[in-house]
Structure formats: structure tokens, C-alpha cells
Coordinates of C-alpha atoms in Angstrom, one line a residue:
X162 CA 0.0 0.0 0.0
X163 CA 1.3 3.2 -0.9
X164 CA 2.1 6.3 1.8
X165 CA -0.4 8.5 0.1
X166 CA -3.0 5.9 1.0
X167 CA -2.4 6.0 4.9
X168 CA -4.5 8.5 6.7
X169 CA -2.9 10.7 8.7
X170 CA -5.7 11.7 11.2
X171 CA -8.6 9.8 12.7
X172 CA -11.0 10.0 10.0
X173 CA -13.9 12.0 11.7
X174 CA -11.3 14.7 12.9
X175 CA -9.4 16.9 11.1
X176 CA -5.9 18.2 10.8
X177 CA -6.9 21.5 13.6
X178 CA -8.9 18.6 15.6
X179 CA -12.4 19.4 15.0
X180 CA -14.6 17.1 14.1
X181 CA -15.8 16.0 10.8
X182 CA -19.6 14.9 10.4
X183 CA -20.0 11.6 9.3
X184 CA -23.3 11.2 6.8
X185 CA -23.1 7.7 6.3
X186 CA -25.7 7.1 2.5
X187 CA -27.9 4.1 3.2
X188 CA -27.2 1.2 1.1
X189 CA -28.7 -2.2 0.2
X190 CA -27.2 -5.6 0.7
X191 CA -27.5 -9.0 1.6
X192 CA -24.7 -8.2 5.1
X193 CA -26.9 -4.8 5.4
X194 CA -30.3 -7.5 5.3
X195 CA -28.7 -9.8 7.6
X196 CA -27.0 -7.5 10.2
X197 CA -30.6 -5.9 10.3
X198 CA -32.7 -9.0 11.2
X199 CA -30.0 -9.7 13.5
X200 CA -30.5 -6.3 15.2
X201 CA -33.8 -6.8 15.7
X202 CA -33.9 -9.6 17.1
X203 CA -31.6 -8.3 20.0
X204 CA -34.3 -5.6 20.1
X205 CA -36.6 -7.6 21.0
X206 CA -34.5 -9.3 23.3
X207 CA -33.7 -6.6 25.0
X208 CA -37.0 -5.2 25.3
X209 CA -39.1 -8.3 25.8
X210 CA -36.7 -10.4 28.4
X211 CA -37.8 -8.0 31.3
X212 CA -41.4 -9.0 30.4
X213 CA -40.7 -12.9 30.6
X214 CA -41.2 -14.7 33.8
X215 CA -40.3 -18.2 35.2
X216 CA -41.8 -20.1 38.0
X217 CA -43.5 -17.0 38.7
X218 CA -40.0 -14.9 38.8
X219 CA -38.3 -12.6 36.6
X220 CA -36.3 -14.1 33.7
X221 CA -33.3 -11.8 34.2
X222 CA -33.0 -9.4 36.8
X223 CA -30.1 -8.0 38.8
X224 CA -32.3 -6.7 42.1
X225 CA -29.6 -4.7 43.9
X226 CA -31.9 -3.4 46.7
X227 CA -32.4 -6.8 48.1
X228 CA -29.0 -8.3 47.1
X229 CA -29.9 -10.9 44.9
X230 CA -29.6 -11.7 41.1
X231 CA -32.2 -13.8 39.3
X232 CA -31.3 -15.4 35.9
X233 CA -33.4 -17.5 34.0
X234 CA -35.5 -18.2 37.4
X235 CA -32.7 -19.0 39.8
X236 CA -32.0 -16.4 42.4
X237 CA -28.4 -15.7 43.0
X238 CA -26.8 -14.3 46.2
X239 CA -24.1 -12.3 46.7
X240 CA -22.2 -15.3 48.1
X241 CA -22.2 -16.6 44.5
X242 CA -20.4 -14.4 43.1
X243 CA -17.2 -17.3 42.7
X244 CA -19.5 -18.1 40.1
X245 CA -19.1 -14.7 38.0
X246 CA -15.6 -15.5 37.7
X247 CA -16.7 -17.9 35.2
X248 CA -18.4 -15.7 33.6
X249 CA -16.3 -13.0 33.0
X250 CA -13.4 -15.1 32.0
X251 CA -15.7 -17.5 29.7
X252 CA -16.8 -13.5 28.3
X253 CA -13.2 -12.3 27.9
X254 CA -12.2 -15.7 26.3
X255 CA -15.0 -15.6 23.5
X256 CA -13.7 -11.9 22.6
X257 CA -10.8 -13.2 22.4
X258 CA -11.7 -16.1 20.2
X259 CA -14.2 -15.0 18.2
X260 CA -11.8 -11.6 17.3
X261 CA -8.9 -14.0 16.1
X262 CA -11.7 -16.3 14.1
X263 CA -13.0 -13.5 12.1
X264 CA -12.3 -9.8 13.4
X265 CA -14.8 -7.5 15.1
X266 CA -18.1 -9.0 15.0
X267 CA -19.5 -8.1 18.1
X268 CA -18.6 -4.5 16.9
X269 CA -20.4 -4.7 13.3
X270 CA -23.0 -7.1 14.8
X271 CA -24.3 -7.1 18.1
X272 CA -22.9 -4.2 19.8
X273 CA -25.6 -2.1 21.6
X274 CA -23.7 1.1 19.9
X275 CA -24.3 -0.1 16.2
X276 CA -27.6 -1.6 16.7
X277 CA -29.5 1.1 17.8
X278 CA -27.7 3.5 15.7
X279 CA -28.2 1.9 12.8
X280 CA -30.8 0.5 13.0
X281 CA -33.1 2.8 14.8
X282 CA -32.1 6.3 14.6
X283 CA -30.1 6.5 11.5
X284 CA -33.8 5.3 10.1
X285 CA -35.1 7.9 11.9
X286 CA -32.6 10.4 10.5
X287 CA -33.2 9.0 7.1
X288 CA -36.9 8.6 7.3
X289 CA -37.3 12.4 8.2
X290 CA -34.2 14.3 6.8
X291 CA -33.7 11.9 3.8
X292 CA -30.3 10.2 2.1
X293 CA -26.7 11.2 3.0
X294 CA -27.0 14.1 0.2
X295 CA -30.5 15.4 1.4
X296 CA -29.1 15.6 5.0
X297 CA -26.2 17.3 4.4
X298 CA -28.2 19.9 2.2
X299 CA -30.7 20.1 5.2
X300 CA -27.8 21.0 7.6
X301 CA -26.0 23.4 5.5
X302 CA -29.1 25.6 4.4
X303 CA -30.4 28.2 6.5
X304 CA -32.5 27.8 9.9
X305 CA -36.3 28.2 8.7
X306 CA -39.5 26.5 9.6
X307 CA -39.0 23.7 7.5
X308 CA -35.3 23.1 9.1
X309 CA -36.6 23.8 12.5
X310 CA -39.8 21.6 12.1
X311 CA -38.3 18.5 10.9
X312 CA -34.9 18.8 13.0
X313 CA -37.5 19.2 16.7
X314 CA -39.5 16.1 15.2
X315 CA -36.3 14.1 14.7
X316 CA -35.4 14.9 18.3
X317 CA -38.7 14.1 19.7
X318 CA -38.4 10.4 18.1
X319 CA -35.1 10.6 19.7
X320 CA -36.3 11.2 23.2
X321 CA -38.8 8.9 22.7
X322 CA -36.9 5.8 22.1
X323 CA -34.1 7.0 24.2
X324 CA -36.9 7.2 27.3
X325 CA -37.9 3.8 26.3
X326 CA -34.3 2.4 26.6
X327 CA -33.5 4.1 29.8
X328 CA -36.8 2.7 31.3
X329 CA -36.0 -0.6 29.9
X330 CA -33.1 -0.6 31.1
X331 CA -34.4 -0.1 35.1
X332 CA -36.5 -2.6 34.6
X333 CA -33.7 -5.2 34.6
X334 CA -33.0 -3.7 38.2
X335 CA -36.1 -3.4 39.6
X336 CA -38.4 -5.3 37.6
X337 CA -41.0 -4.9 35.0
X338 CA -44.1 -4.3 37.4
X339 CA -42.6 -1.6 39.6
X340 CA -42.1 0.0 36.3
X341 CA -45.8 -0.4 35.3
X342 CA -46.7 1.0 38.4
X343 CA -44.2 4.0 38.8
X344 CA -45.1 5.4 35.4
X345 CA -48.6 6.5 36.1
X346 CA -47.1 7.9 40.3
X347 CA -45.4 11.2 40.4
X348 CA -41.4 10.9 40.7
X349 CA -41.4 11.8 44.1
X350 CA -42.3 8.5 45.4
X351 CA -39.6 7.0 43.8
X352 CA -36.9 9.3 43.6
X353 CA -33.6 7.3 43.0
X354 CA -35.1 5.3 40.6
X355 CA -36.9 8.4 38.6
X356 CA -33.2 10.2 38.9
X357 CA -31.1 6.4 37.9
X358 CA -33.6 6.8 34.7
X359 CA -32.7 10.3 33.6
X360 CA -29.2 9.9 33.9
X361 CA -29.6 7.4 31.5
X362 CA -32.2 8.5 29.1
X363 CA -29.5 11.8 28.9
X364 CA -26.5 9.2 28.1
X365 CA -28.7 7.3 25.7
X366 CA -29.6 10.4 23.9
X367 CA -26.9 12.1 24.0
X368 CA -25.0 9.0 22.9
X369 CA -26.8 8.6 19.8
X370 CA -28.0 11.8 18.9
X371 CA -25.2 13.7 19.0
X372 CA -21.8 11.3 19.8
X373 CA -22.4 8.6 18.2
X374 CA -19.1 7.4 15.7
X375 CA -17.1 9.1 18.4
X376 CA -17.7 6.6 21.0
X377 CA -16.1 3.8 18.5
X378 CA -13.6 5.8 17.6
X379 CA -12.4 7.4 21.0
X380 CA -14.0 6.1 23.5
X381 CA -14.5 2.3 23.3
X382 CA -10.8 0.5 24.0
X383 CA -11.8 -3.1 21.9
X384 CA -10.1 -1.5 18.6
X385 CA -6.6 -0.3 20.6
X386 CA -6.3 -4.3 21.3
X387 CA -7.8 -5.5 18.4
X388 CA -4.4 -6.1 16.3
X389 CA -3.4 -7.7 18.9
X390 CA -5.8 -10.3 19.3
X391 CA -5.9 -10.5 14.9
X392 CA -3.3 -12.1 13.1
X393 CA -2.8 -12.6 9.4
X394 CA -5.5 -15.6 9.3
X395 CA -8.1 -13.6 10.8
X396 CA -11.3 -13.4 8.4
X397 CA -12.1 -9.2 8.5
X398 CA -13.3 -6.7 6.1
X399 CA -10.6 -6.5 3.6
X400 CA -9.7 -4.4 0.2
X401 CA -8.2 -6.4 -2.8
X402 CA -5.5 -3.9 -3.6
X403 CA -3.7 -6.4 -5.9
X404 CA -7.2 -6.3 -7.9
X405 CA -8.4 -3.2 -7.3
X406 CA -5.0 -1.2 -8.0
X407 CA -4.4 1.3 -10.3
X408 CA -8.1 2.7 -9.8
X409 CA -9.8 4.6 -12.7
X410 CA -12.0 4.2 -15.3
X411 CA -13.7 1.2 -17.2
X412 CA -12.7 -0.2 -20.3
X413 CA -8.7 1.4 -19.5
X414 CA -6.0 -0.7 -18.4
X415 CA -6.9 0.0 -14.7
X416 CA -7.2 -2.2 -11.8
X417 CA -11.6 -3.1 -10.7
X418 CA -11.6 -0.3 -8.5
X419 CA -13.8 2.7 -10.3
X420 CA -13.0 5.1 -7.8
X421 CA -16.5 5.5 -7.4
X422 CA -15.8 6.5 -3.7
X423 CA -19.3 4.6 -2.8
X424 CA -17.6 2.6 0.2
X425 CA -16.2 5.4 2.2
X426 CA -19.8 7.0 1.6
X427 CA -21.8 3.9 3.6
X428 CA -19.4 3.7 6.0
X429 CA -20.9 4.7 9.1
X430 CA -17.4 5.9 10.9
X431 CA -16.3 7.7 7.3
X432 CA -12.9 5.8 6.5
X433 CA -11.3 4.5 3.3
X434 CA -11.1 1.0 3.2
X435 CA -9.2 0.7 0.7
X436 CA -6.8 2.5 3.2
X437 CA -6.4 -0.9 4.7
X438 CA -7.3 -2.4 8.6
X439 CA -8.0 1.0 10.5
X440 CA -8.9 1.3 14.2
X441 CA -12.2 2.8 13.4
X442 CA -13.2 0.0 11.1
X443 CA -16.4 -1.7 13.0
X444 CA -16.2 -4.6 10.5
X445 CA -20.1 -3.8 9.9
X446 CA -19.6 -4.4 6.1
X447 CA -21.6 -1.8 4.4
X448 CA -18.8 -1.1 2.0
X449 CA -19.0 -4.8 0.7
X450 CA -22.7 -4.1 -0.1
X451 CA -21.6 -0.6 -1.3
X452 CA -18.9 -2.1 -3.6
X453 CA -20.6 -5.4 -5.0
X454 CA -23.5 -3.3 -6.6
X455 CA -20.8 -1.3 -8.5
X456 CA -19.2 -4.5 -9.5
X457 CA -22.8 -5.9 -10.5
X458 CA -23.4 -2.4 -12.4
X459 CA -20.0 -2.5 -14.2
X460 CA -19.8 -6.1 -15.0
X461 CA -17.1 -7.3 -12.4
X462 CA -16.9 -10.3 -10.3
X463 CA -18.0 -9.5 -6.6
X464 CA -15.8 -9.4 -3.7
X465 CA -13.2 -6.3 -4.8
X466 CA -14.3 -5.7 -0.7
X467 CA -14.8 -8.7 1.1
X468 CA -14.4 -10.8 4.3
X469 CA -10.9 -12.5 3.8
X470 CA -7.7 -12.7 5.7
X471 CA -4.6 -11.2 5.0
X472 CA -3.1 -14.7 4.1
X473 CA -5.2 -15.3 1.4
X474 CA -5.2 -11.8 0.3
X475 CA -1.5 -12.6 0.0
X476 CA -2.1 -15.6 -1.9
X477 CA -1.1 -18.2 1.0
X478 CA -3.4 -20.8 2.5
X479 CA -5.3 -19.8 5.1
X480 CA -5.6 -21.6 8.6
X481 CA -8.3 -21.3 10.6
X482 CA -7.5 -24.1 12.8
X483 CA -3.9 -22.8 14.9
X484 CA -2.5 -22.8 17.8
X485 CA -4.2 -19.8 18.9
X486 CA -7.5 -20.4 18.0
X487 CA -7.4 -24.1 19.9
X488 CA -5.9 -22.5 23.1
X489 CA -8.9 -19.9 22.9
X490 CA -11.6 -22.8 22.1
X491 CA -10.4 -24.9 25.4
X492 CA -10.2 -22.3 28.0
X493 CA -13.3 -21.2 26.9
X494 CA -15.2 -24.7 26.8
X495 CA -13.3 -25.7 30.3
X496 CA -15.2 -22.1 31.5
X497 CA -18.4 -22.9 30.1
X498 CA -18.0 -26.8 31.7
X499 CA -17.4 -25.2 34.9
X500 CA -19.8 -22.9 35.0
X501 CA -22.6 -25.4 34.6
X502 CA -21.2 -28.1 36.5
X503 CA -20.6 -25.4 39.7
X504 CA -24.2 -23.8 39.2
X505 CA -25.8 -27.1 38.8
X506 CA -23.9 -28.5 42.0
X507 CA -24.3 -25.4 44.5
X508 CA -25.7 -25.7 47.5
X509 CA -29.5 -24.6 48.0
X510 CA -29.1 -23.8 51.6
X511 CA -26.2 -22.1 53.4
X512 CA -25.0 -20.6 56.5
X513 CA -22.3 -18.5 58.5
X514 CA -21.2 -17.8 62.0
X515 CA -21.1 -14.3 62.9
X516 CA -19.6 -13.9 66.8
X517 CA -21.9 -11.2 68.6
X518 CA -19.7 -8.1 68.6
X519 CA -18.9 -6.8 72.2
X520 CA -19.1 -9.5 74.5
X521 CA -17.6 -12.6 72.7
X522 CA -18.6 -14.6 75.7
X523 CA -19.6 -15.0 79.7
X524 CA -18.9 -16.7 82.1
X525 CA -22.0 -18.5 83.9
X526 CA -22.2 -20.0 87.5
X527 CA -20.5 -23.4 87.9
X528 CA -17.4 -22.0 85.6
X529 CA -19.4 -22.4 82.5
X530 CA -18.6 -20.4 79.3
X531 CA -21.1 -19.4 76.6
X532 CA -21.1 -17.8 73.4
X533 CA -23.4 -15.8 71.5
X534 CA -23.5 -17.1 67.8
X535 CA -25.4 -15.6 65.2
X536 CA -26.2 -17.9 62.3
X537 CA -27.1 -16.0 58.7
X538 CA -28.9 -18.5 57.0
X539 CA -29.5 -18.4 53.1
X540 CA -31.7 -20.0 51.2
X541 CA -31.7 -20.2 47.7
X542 CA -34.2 -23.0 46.9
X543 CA -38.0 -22.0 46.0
X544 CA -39.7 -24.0 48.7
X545 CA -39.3 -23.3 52.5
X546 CA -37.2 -25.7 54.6
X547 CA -36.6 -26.8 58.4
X548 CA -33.4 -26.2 59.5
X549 CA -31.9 -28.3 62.9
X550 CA -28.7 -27.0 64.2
X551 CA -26.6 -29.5 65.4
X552 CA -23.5 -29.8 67.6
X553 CA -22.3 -33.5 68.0
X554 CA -18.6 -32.7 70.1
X555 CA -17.5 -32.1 72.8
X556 CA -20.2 -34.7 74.5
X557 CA -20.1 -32.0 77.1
X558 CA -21.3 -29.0 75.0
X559 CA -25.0 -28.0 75.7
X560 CA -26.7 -26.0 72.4
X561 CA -29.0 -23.4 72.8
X562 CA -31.2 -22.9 69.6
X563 CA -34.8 -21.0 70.2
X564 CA -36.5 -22.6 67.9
X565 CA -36.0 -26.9 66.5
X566 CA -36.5 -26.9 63.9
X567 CA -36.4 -23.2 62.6
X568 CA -38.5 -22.3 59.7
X569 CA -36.1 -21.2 56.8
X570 CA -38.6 -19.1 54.1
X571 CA -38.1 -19.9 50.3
X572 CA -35.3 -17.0 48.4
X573 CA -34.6 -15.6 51.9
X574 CA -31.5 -14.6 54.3
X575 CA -32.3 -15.1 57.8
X576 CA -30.9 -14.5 61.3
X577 CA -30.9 -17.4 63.7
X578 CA -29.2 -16.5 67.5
X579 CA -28.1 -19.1 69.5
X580 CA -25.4 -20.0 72.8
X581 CA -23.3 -22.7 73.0
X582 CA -22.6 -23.5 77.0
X583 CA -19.1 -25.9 77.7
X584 CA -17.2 -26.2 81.0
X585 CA -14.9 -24.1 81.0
X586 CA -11.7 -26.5 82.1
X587 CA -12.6 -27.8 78.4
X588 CA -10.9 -24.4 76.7
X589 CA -7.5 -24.2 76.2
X590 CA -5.6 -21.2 76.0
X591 CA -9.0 -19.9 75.9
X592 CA -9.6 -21.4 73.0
X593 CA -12.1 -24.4 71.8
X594 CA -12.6 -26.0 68.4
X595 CA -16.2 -26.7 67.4
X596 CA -18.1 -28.1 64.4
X597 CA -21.8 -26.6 63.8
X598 CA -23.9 -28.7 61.7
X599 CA -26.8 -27.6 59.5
X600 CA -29.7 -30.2 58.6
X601 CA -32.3 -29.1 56.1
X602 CA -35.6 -31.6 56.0
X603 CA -33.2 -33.8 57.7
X604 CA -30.5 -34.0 55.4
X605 CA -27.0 -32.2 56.3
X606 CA -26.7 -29.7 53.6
X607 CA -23.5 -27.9 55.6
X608 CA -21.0 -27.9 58.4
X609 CA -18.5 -25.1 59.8
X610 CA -15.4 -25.2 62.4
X611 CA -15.3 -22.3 64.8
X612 CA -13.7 -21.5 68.0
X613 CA -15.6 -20.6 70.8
X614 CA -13.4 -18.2 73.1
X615 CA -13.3 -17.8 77.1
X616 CA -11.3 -16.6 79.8
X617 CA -7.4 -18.1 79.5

């Protein structure tokens, strides 16, 4: 590639660092059709998962208030979170993977950036200001009624869709029906939630209304590591210089390229492919769409732009299965494995030992020592249980529980108080191992060793 070809600047800055407007021209395509049915139906994901209920609970919902996270009907506690270890490395490991495989899919595909900019308000954009020409007429003329009408309308679908995001987006915090119900109550009677919801429906707007490319291209830190995760096998939107190269016209001894210029036109962050792999390249391929109907329209085979690696742009062989791509494909499976196995195996009831702050233990007549122990009991299950405490050494050890056997509620956390009395000649160093046991429906579902302290 030649020098000329390299851009010097980001291409939505310029050389005195303001920033250029990117008016991507809407285009046709069978990657344009496909990344739009994709889109949509991670709309309606998004939108319709806070409306889905199992076994009477939410689908998904991360209920901070009450400290508990629900996915697909299980209820989750903050003393599982050993289990979103697996689930941020099985995350990072798919990037990984899925990056070296074929480049930046999430970015082109499933990102919540390019999906609803798109797909929802560059229709809107388009729908009401018109094509990539129209709009940039529209912004350069004058401010009149007409300018003014249809640039407050635009805004107003904005804010409309922008509100519906930000609300959606409580309800995966609080739940659909508080949402229901808030929405026809004045904001006072629910302040932090009313406030959580405008902070968002500002980011959401101003996000996609007015930042929008920018956030790819400065903000979002998956395209600084990108190269480093790609390597010369890695599928990604790619230029055929060697076929493209000289550009001109047809019917001269030119390369396929007709300089038509079509491809930087649709691309929604306003690069050159033909500049080669850029940072701000979302891999979306609207310049493939862009460039096969000018090969259709001048008789060329499709593909001058196309998904391909560097290797066989070179003319090598290509290999998708290397060392990098296994290494990648195992972590990520033994993450997955574990994650299920772990989640399938946990425990449905659990409990600590919290020592009762202040007075760790008295002395009683007859040189007996007790200690106040406060069992937190969790349970995770959907049914309610009964719950024996048990303490089966020393033989000497007398248990104090208020209530055998104690009524543990269905998705609850629960304090249970109890004393455990020994001699005292029986601590040393003031000092006494113990094992509590914890029977649910007469079943041991858990055990702890603690040390019950006295005078030395």
C-alpha cells in the first residue's frame, strides 16, 4: 500500500482537531439485510426479556436493593459471586476467540452502539431528513421552519426511544411491574429510581443523537487491542489492492476499483477501506454491499471488498485451525463446563457464624462459658425448609437454639441466634474447636469449624 493511501488523522477529525460529520448514504445488501434482522432480534431481546417470567420470577433481573440476582428463574446471592468468575473469563475468552476467528463481529454485529444507531435512529434520520445528500443539504441551508420543524420532530423520536431504553433498562433492576406502576405515580415517590432513569435517558440520547461514531472511535478501548488479538488468518473486512489497484476508469488498463468512492460514503465511521485495517473499522460491512453493486453495475466479479484474511489476500493458504485459535476454544469450553457443573452442583441452603460483637462470651455459674453465635442463613431454593442445628462434640457442649426446627422461608436470608454453654476447664488457651452442623428436612446440607473463646 502506498504512503499516500495512509491516513494521517482519525477519520472524523481533522488536521486542527475538530470534528468531521460523518453522513453515512444508506445502502442495500445482503450483510446490510442480515445484520438488520440480526438487530432486531436483539431488540426484542432486550426489550421483551424484562417481560418474561419463570416459575412466577423474573427471567433476568439483577435486584440490587435486596441483594440478589435472578437469571433465567434462579436467584443468585451475593455469596455466588465465585460463580461470576466464570463468567467474565468465559466473556473475555469468547472476545478473544471469536476476534482471532473473524475480526470485530461483536462490533459490526451485536454491539448495543451499532444496533441502535443503525438501525433505529439513523432510520429515523433517514426517514425524516432523507439520504446522505439530502441531509447534508438540510444542515448546510439556512434555519427556517422547515429546518426547524423537521430537525425538533427528529429529536422528539429521539427522546422517545431514548426514554424507552433508559426505562427498559431499570426494569432489569427493579423489575417490569414496579415499572408499570411508577409510570402512572409522580417521581417523588420513587426518587432514586426516577433520577437512575434520567441519567440514563441523557447518556442514551446524548449518545446517539449527537456522539455517536465518536464513542467507536475514542471512547471504546476493543479496537486499541484489536491487532493484537488478529493475526494474518483472521477473516475481516478487507480491500483487494492487488485487484483493485491502479483505480480509474472502465474499459482502461486500470485495476476493478472505479473510484466510485461509494464505500467510504456507507461507512458509518467515514474511513477508506481501501486505506487498509483502520482502528475505526467496525467490521459492519456496508462497503462490501456498497462495492458489489458497482461490481454488478459494471460487470465485475464480486468481492473487490470482502471478508478475507490477509493470508489469502497474499495468496497463502489460510488456517483457521492454529494454535491460537485451539488454546482460545479450550479455555473457553473448560469455562463454560465449569460454569454449569458449579451452578448445577451449588448448595441450596447455606449458613455463617457471625460472633456477637462486644461481649464474645460469659462466664455463667459453675465455671461455665457461653457464646453468643449468630447464624445467617441463606436460602436459595424456592420452597421453604426446616433447619436443625446440630452440635455433636465435645459430648459436654450443651446448644442453645430457640426454635428446633427453625422455619427457613423460600429466596430468603435469615438470622438465627443461638449459645453454645461448655465447661470451662474444656478451653484451652482460651480457646475451643467446634463443628456446627446444618440439617435441612433432615439431610446435612453444611458444616463449619469455629472456635468458641473464654477466659485463659
Amino acid at each position: 500500500m502506498s504512503d499516500a493511501h495512509i491516513p494521517k488523522t482519525l477519520s472524523t477529525v481533522d488536521q486542527t482537531g475538530h470534528r468531521i460529520w460523518v453522513y453515512p448514504k444508506a445502502i442495500k445488501g445482503r450483510f446490510t439485510l442480515s445484520r438488520q434482522w440480526v438487530s432486531y432480534a436483539l431488540m426484542v431481546f432486550y426489550f421483551g426479556v424484562p417481560w418474561l417470567k419463570i416459575n412466577g420470577l423474573p427471567a433476568f433481573q439483577l435486584d440490587v436493593t435486596d441483594r440478589r440476582f435472578i437469571i433465567l428463574g434462579q436467584i443468585f446471592f451475593p455469596q455466588d459471586v465465585k460463580y461470576l468468575v466464570f463468567v467474565l473469563v468465559a466473556a473475555a475468552i469468547a472476545m478473544f476467540f471469536f476476534t482471532a476467528l473473524a475480526g470485530r463481529l461483536w462490533c459490526g454485529w451485536a454491539c448495543p452502539q451499532t444496533v441502535f444507531l443503525e438501525f433505529v435512529f439513523r432510520k429515523i434520520e433517514i426517514l425524516i431528513e432523507g439520504d446522505r445528500n439530502q441531509r447534508l443539504a438540510l444542515d448546510n441551508a439556512p434555519w427556517g421552519l422547515k429546518k426547524i420543524g423537521k430537525k425538533s420532530f427528529k429529536h422528539i423520536l429521539f427522546l422517545i426511544f431514548a426514554s424507552l431504553t433508559a426505562n427498559t433498562f431499570l426494569a432489569y433492576f427493579v423489575g417490569i411491574d414496579n415499572i408499570l406502576k411508577w409510570i402512572t405515580q409522580p417521581p417523588s415517590e420513587h426518587w432514586g429510581a426516577f433520577l437512575f432513569m434520567m441519567f440514563n435517558l441523557v447518556i442514551f440520547y446524548f449518545d446517539f443523537a449527537w456522539f455517536r461514531e465518536q464513542f467507536c472511535t475514542l471512547l471504546c478501548p476493543y479496537a486499541r487491542f484489536q491487532s493484537a488479538l488478529a493475526d494474518e488468518n483472521t477473516f475481516q473486512v478487507s480491500y483487494d489492492e492487488q485487484r483493485g489497484e491502479p483505480r480509474g476508469k472502465v474499459g482502461k488498463a486500470n485495476g476493478d476499483c472505479v473510484n466510485c468512492n461509494l464505500c467510504v460514503q456507507v461507512c458509518p465511521t467515514g474511513i477508506d477501506i481501501r486505506d487498509g485495517l483502520q482502528l475505526e473499522c467496525i467490521g459492519c460491512a456496508r462497503c462490501i454491499d456498497a462495492c458489489d453493486s458497482i461490481m454488478d453495475k459494471v460487470k465485475r466479479p464480486r468481492g473487490l471488498i470482502r471478508y478475507d484474511s490477509e493470508a489469502r489476500m497474499e495468496g497463502k493458504t489460510n488456517k483457521i485451525i492454529r494454535p491460537r485459535i485451539m488454546i482460545y476454544a479450550g479455555i473457553l469450553l473448560v469455562m463454560i463446563a465449569g460454569l454449569i457443573w458449579s451452578v448445577s452442583h451449588r448448595p441450596l441452603v447455606e449458613f455463617t457464624v457471625i460472633r456477637n460483637p462486644g461481649e464474645p462470651y460469659s462466664v455463667l455459674a459453675g465455671n461455665t462459658v457461653s457464646n453468643h453465635l449468630t447464624l445467617r442463613l441463606i436460602n436459595k431454593d424456592r420452597q421453604d425448609h426446616q433447619i436443625m442445628v446440630r452440635l455433636e462434640e465435645p459430648e459436654e457442649a450443651q446448644l442453645i437454639v430457640p426454635i428446633q426446627p427453625y422455619p427457613l422461608f423460600q429466596n430468603s436470608t435469615q438470622r438465627l441466634d443461638i449459645f453454645v454453654n461448655v465447661p470451662q476447664r474444656l478451653l484451652e488457651n482460651g480457646k475451643l474447636p467446634i463443628t456446627l452442623y446444618l440439617d435441612s428436612d433432615g439431610q446435612q446440607v453444611g458444616k463449619m469449624d469455629i472456635r468458641l473463646l473464654g477466659p485463659q
